[in-house]
Short mmCIF file of C-alpha atoms and ligand atoms in Angstrom, two decimals:
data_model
loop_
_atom_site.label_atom_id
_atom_site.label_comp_id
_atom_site.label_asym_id
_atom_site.label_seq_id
_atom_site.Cartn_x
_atom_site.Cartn_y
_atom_site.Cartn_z
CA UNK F 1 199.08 106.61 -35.01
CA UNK F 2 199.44 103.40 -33.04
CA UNK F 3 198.12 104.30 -29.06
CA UNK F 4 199.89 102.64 -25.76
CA UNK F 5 196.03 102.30 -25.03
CA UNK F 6 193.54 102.27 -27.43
CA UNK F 7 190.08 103.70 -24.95
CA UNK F 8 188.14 104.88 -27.63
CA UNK F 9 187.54 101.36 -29.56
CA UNK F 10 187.08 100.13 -26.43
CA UNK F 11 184.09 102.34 -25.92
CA UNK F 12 182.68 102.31 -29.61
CA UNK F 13 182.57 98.09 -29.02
CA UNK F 14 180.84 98.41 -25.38
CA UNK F 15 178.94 102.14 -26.05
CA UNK F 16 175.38 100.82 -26.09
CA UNK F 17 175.78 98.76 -22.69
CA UNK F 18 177.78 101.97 -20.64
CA UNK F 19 175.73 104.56 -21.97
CA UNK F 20 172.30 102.50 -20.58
CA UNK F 21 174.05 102.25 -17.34
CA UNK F 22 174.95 105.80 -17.05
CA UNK F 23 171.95 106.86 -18.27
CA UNK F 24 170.15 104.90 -15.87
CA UNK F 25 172.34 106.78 -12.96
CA UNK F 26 171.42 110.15 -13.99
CA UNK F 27 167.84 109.35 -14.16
CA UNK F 28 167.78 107.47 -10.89
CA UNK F 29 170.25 110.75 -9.09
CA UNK F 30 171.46 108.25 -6.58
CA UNK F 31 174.91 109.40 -7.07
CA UNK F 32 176.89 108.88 -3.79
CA UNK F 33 177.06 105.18 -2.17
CA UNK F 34 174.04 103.71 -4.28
CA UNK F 35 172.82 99.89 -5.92
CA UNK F 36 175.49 100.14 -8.40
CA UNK F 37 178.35 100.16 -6.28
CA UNK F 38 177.01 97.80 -4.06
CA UNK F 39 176.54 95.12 -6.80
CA UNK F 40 179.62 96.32 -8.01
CA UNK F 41 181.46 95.35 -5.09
CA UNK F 42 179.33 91.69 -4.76
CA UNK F 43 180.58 91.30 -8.62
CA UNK F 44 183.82 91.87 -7.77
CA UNK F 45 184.45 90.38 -4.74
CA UNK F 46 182.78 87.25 -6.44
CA UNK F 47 185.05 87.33 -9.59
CA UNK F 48 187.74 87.82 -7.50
CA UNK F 49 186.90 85.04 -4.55
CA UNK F 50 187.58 87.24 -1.40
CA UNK F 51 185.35 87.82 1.12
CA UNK F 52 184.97 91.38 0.81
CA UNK F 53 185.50 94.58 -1.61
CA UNK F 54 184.96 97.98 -0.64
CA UNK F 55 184.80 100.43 -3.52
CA UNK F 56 186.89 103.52 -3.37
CA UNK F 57 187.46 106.86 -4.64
CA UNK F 58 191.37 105.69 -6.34
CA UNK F 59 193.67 103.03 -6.36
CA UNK F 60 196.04 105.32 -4.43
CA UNK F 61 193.08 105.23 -1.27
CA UNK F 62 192.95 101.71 -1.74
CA UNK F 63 196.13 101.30 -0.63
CA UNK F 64 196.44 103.91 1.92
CA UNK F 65 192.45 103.00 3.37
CA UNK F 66 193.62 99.17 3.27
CA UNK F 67 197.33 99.79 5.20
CA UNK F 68 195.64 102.19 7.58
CA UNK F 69 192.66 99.67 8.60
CA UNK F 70 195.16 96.78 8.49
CA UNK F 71 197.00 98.88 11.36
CA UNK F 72 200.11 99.97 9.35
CA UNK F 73 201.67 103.19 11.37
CA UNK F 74 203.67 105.33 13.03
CA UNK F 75 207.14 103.94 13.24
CA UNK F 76 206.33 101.11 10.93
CA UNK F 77 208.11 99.54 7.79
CA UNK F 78 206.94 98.10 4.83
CA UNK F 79 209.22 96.45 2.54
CA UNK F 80 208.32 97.73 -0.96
CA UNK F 81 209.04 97.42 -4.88
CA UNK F 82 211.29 100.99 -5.87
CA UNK F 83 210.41 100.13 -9.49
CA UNK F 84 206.80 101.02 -9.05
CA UNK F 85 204.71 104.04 -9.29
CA UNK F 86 204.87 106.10 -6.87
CA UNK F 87 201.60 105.55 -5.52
CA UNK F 88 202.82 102.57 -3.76
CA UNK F 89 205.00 104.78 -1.54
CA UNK F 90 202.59 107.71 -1.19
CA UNK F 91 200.18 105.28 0.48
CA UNK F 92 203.05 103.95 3.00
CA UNK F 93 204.03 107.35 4.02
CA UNK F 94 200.50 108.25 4.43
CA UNK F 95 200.02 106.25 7.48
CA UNK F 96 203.30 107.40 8.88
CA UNK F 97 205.13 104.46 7.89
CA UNK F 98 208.38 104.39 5.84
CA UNK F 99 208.70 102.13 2.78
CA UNK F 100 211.76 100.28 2.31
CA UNK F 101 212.50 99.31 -0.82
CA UNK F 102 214.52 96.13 -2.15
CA UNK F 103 215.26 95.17 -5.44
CA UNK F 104 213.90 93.26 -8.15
CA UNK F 105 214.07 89.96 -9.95
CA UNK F 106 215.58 91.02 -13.22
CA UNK F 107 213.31 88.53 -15.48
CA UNK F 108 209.46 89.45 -13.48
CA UNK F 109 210.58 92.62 -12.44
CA UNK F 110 208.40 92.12 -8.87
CA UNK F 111 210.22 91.60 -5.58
CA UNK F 112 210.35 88.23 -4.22
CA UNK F 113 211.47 86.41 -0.79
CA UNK F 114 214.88 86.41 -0.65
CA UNK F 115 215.16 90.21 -0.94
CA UNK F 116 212.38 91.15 1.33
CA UNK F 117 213.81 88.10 4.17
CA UNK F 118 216.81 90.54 4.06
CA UNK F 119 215.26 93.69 4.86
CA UNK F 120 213.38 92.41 8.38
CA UNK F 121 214.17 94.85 10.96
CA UNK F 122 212.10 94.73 14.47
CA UNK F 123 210.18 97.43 12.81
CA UNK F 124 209.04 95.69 9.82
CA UNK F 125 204.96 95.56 9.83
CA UNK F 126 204.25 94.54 6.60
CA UNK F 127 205.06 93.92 3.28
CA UNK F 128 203.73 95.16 0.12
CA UNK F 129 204.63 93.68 -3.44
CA UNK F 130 202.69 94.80 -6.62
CA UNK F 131 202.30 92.68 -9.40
CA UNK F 132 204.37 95.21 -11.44
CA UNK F 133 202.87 94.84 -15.59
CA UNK F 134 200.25 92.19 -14.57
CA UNK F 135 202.52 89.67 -13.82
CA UNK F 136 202.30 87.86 -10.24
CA UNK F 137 204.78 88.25 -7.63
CA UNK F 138 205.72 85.15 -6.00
CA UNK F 139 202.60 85.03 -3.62
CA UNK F 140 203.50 81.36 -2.65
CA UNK F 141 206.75 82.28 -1.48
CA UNK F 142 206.09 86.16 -0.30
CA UNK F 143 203.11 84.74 1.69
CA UNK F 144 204.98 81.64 3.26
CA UNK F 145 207.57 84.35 4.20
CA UNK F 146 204.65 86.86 5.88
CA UNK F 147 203.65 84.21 7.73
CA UNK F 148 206.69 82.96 8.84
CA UNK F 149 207.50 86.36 10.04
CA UNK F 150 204.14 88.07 11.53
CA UNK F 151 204.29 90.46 8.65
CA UNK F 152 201.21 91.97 7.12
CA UNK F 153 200.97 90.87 3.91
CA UNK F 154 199.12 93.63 1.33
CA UNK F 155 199.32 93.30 -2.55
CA UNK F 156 199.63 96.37 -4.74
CA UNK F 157 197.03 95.47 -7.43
CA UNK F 158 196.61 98.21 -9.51
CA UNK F 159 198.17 96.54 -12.65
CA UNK F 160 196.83 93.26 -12.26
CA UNK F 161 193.37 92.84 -12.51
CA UNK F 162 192.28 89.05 -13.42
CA UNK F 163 196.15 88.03 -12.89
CA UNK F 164 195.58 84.42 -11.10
CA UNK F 165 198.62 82.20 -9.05
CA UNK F 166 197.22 78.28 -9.46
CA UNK F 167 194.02 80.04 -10.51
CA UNK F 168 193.70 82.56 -7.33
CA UNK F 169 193.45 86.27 -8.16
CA UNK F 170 195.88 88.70 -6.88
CA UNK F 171 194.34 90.49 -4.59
CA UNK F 172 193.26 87.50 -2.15
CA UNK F 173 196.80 86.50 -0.68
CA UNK F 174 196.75 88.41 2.31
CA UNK F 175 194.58 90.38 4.69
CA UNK F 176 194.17 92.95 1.68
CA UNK F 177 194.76 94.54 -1.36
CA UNK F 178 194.65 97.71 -3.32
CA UNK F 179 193.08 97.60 -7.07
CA UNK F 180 193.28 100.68 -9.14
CA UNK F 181 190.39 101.52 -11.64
CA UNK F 182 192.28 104.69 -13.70
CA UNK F 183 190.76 104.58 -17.04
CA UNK F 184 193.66 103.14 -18.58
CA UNK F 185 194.03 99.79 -16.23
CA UNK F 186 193.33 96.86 -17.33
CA UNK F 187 189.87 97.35 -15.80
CA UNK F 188 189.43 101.09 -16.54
CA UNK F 189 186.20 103.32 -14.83
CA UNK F 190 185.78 106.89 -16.86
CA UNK F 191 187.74 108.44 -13.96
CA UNK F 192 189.23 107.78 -11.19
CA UNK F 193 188.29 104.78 -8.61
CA UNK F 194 189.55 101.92 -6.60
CA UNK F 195 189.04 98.62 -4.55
CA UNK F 196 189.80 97.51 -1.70
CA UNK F 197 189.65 93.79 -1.28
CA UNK F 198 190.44 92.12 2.27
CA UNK F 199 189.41 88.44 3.89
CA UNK F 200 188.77 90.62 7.66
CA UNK F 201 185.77 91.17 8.79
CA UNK F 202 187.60 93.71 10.70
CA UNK F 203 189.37 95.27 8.23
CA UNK F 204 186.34 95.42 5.63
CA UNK F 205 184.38 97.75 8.68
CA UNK F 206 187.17 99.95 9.38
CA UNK F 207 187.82 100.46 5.28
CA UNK F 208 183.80 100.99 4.90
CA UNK F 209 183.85 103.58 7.82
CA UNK F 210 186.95 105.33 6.56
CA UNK F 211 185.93 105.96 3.33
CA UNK F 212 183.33 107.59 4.45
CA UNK F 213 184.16 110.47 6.49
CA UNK F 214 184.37 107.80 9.84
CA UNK F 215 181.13 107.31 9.92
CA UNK F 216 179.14 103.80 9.64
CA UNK F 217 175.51 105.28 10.53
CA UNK F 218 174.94 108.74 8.94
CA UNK F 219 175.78 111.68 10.93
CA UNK F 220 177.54 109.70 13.46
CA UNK F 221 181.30 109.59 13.76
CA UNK F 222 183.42 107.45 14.92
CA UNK F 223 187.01 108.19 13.55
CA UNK F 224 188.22 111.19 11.62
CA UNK F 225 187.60 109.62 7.87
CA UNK F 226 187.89 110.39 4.18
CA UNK F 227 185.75 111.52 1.55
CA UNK F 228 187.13 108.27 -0.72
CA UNK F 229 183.91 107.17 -2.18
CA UNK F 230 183.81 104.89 -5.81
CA UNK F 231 180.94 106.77 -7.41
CA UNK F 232 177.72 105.63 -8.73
CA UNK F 233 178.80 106.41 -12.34
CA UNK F 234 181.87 104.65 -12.23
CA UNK F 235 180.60 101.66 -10.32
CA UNK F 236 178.19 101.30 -13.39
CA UNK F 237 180.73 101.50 -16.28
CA UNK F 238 182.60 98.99 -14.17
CA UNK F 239 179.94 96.77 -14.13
CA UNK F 240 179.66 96.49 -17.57
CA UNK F 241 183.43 96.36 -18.43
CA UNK F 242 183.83 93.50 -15.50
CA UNK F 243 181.84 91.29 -17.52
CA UNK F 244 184.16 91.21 -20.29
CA UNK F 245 187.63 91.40 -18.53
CA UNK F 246 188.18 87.62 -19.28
CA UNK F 247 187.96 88.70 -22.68
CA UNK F 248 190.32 92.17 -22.41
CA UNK F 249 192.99 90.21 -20.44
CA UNK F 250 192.55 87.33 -22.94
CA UNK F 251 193.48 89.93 -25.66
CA UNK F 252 196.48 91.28 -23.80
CA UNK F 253 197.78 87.94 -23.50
CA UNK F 254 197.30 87.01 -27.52
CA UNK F 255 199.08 90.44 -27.96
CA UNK F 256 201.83 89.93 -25.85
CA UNK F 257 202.32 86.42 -27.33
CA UNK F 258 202.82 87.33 -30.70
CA UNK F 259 205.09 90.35 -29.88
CA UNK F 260 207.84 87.57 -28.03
CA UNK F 261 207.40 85.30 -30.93
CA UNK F 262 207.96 87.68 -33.58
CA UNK F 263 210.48 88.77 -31.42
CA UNK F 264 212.73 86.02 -30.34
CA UNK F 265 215.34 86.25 -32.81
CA UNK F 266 215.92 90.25 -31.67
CA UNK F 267 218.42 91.45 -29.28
CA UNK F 268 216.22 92.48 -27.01
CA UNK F 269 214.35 90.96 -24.13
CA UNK F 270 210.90 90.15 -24.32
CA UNK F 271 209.15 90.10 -21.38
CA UNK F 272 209.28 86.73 -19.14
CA UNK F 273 206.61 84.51 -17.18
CA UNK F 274 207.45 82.81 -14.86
CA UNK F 275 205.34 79.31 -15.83
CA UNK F 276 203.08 79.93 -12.12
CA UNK F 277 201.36 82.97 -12.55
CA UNK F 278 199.55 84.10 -15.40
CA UNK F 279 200.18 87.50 -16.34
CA UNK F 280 197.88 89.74 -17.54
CA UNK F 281 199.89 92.50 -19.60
CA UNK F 282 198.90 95.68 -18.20
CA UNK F 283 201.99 96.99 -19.98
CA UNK F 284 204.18 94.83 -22.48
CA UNK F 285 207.78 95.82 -21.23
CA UNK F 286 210.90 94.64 -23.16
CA UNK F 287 215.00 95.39 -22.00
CA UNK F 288 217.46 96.47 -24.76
CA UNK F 289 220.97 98.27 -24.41
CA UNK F 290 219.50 100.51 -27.24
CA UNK F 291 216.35 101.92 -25.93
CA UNK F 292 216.29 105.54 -26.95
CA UNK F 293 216.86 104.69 -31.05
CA UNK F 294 214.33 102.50 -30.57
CA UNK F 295 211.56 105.14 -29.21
CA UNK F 296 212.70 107.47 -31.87
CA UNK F 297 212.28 104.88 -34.44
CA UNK F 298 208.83 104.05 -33.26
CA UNK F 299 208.46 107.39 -32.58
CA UNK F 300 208.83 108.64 -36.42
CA UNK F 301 206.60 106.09 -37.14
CA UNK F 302 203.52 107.29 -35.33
CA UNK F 303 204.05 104.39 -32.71
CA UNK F 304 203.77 105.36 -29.11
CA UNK F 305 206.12 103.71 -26.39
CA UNK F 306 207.06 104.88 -22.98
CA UNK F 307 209.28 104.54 -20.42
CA UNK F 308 207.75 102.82 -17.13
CA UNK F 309 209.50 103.75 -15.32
CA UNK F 310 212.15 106.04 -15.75
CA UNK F 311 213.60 106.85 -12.23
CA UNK F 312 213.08 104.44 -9.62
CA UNK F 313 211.62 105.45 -5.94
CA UNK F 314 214.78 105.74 -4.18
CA UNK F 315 216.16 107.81 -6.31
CA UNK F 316 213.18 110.31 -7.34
CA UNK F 317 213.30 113.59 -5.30
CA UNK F 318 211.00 113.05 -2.36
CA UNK F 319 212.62 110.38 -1.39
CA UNK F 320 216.47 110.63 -2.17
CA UNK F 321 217.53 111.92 1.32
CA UNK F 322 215.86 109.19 3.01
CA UNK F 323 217.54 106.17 0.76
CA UNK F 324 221.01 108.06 0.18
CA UNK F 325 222.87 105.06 1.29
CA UNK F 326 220.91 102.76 -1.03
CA UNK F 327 221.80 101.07 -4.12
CA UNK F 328 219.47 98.91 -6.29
CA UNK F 329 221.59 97.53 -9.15
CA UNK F 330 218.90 95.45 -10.85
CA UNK F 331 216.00 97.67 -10.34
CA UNK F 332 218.20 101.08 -11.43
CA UNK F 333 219.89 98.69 -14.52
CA UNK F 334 216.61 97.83 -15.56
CA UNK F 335 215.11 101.48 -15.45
CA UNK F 336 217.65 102.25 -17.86
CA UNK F 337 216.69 99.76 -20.50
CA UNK F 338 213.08 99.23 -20.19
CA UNK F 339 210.66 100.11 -23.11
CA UNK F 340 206.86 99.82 -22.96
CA UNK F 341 205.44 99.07 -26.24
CA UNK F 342 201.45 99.65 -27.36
CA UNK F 343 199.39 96.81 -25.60
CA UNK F 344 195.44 97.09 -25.26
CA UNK F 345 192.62 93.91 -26.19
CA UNK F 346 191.83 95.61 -29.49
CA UNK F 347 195.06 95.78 -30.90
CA UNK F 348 195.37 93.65 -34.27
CA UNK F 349 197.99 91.41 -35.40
CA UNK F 350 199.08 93.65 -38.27
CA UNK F 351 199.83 96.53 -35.94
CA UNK F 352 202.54 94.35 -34.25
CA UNK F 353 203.62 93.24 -37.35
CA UNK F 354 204.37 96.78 -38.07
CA UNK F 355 205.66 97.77 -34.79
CA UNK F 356 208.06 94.69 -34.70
CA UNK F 357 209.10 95.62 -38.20
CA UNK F 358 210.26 98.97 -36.94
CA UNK F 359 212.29 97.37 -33.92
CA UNK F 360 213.72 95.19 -36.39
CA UNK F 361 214.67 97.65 -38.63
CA UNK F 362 215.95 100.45 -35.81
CA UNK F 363 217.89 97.23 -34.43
CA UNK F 364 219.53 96.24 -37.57
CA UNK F 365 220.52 99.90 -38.65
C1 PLP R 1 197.96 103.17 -11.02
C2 PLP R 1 198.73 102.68 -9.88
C3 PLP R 1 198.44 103.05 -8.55
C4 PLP R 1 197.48 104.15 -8.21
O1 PLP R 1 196.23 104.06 -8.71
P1 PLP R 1 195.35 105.39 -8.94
O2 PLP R 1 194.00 104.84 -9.22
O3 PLP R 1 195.94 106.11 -10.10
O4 PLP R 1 195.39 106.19 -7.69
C5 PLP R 1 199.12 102.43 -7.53
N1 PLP R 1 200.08 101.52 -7.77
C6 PLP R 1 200.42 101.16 -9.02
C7 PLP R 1 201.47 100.13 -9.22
C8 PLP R 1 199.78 101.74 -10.11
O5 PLP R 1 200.12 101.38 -11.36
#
């Protein structure tokens, strides 16, 4: 059996350095708000060169925590990605804001300026593009846009931890970003958790006070707040896996290489990059007219794939009545052809030899 994500070597190669630092929690009982997540959050804001991160208790909170502090509301719009998780949206819709979604660039599958300049109303507040796979969005261009505007500009970084634009990390574009830390990102806790990262002083408070139940000195409220705390454990697993995400996302990348190459002669397209950013391969996502005999192929073979993601935003349930009118031909063609195949660090050469010989095969039959 070949995983999409392979946790468990993961662990076995990094078990001695994680099970100190957990053990070193337990013994210590500071469990809530402690050292770890405060030199977590110097770490990362350091690795990541913004001025502050604010641990959290999901990616999901990062995003709604960030939007709310930024002062994304009631009557607002943000101009969104519809190919996306939905997570993206949730957050929007938590502050009372309604995402409006434009489509796609067919090659990086991210939103870009062009689409988004076309979707300014008077309401517009903000814009939010996520570095869909690990790949950048166009941040020069998205940014330059924001700006030219008076939008809010607030990157979606859950998939793209380490992913750097002329060596900047996503996540320090605009006043802020969400980063998710679900165990299977490219920087995965045990659980759930999240960062926020933002260059306002202003923003950083309100975050800090939020995700903690409104309060900034204990006992004393100032807002109505969450409980949306990164905990102690997490923040020390982190710690030890953030030393070697140069190393994971250096991995992905070698992975991801060889796939396209062994590829490139196939009817099917490999995923692009776009020569500016450099993506990080949170998923490795190809297009081909003949996705489903391909997952059964792989599938008889003990070779997981999946389908990221199946239905776009607009058209998923919860928010069909509100987009009824809306058509997104790239982002719905591409939903219909897209195919995730296995991608972690640890995954050796001779498994994608294998799993390219079974595309090949499926392909040629
Ligand atoms: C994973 C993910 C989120 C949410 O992160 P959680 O930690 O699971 O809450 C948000 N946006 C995108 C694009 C994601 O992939």
């Amino acid at each position: 059996m070949i995983p999409m994500v392979d946790l468990k070597t993961q662990y076995a190669n990094l078990k001695d350095d994680i099970d100190r630092g957990v053990q070193e929690v337990l013994e210590s009982c500071a469990f809530i708000l402690g050292p770890n997540v405060k030199a977590f959050e110097a770490e990362t804001a350091a690795y990541l060169g913004v001025k502050h991160t604010i641990g959290c208790a999901s990616g999901t909170d990062a995003l709604h925590l960030v939007l709310r502090a930024a002062g994304v509301g009631e009557g607002d719009e943000v101009i969104t990605s519809a190919f996306t998780f939905i997570a993206t949206a949730e957050a929007i819709r938590y502050v009372g804001a309604k995402p409006v979604f434009v489509d796609i660039d067919p090659r990086t599958f991210n939103i870009g300026p062009a689409a988004i300049e076309a979707a300014i109303t008077a309401k517009t507040k903000a814009v939010m593009p996520v570095h869909l796979f690990g790949q950048p969005a166009d941040m020069a261009g998205i940014a330059a846009l924001c700006e030219r505007h008076g939008l809010l500009l607030i990157e979606d970084c859950a998939q793209s931890f380490g992913a750097t634009i002329g060596g900047k990390q996503t996540g320090a574009f605009g006043i802020g970003a969400g980063f998710s830390f679900f165990p299977s990102k490219n920087l995965g806790a045990y659980g759930d958790g999240g960062l926020v990262t933002t260059a306002s002083d202003e923003v950083a408070a309100k975050v800090k006070m939020l995700r903690n139940h409104g309060s900034e000195v204990r006992y004393y409220h100032d807002a109505i707040g969450y409980n949306s705390r990164l905990d102690e454990i997490q923040a020390a697993i982190l710690r030890v896996k953030l030393r070697h995400i140069e190393e994971f996302n250096l991995g992905r990348r070698r992975a991801a290489h060889l796939y396209s190459e062994l590829m490139a002669d196939l009817p099917v397209e490999t995923p692009h990059e776009d020569g500016i950013g450099v993506h990080v391969y949170h998923q490795y996502t190809l297009l081909s007219d003949r996705r489903d005999a391909l997952m059964q192929a792989l599938q008889q073979e003990q070779i997981a794939c999946a389908i990221y993601y199946p239905v776009p935003l607009h058209q998923q349930n919860v928010f069909k009545a509100d987009c009824a009118e809306l058509s997104l031909p790239v982002t719905e063609a591409v939903a219909a052809r897209c195919l995730s195949l296995p991608i972690y660090p640890e995954l050796g050469e001779a498994d994608i030899r294998r799993i390219v010989a079974v595309i090949r095969a499926a392909l040629d039959g």
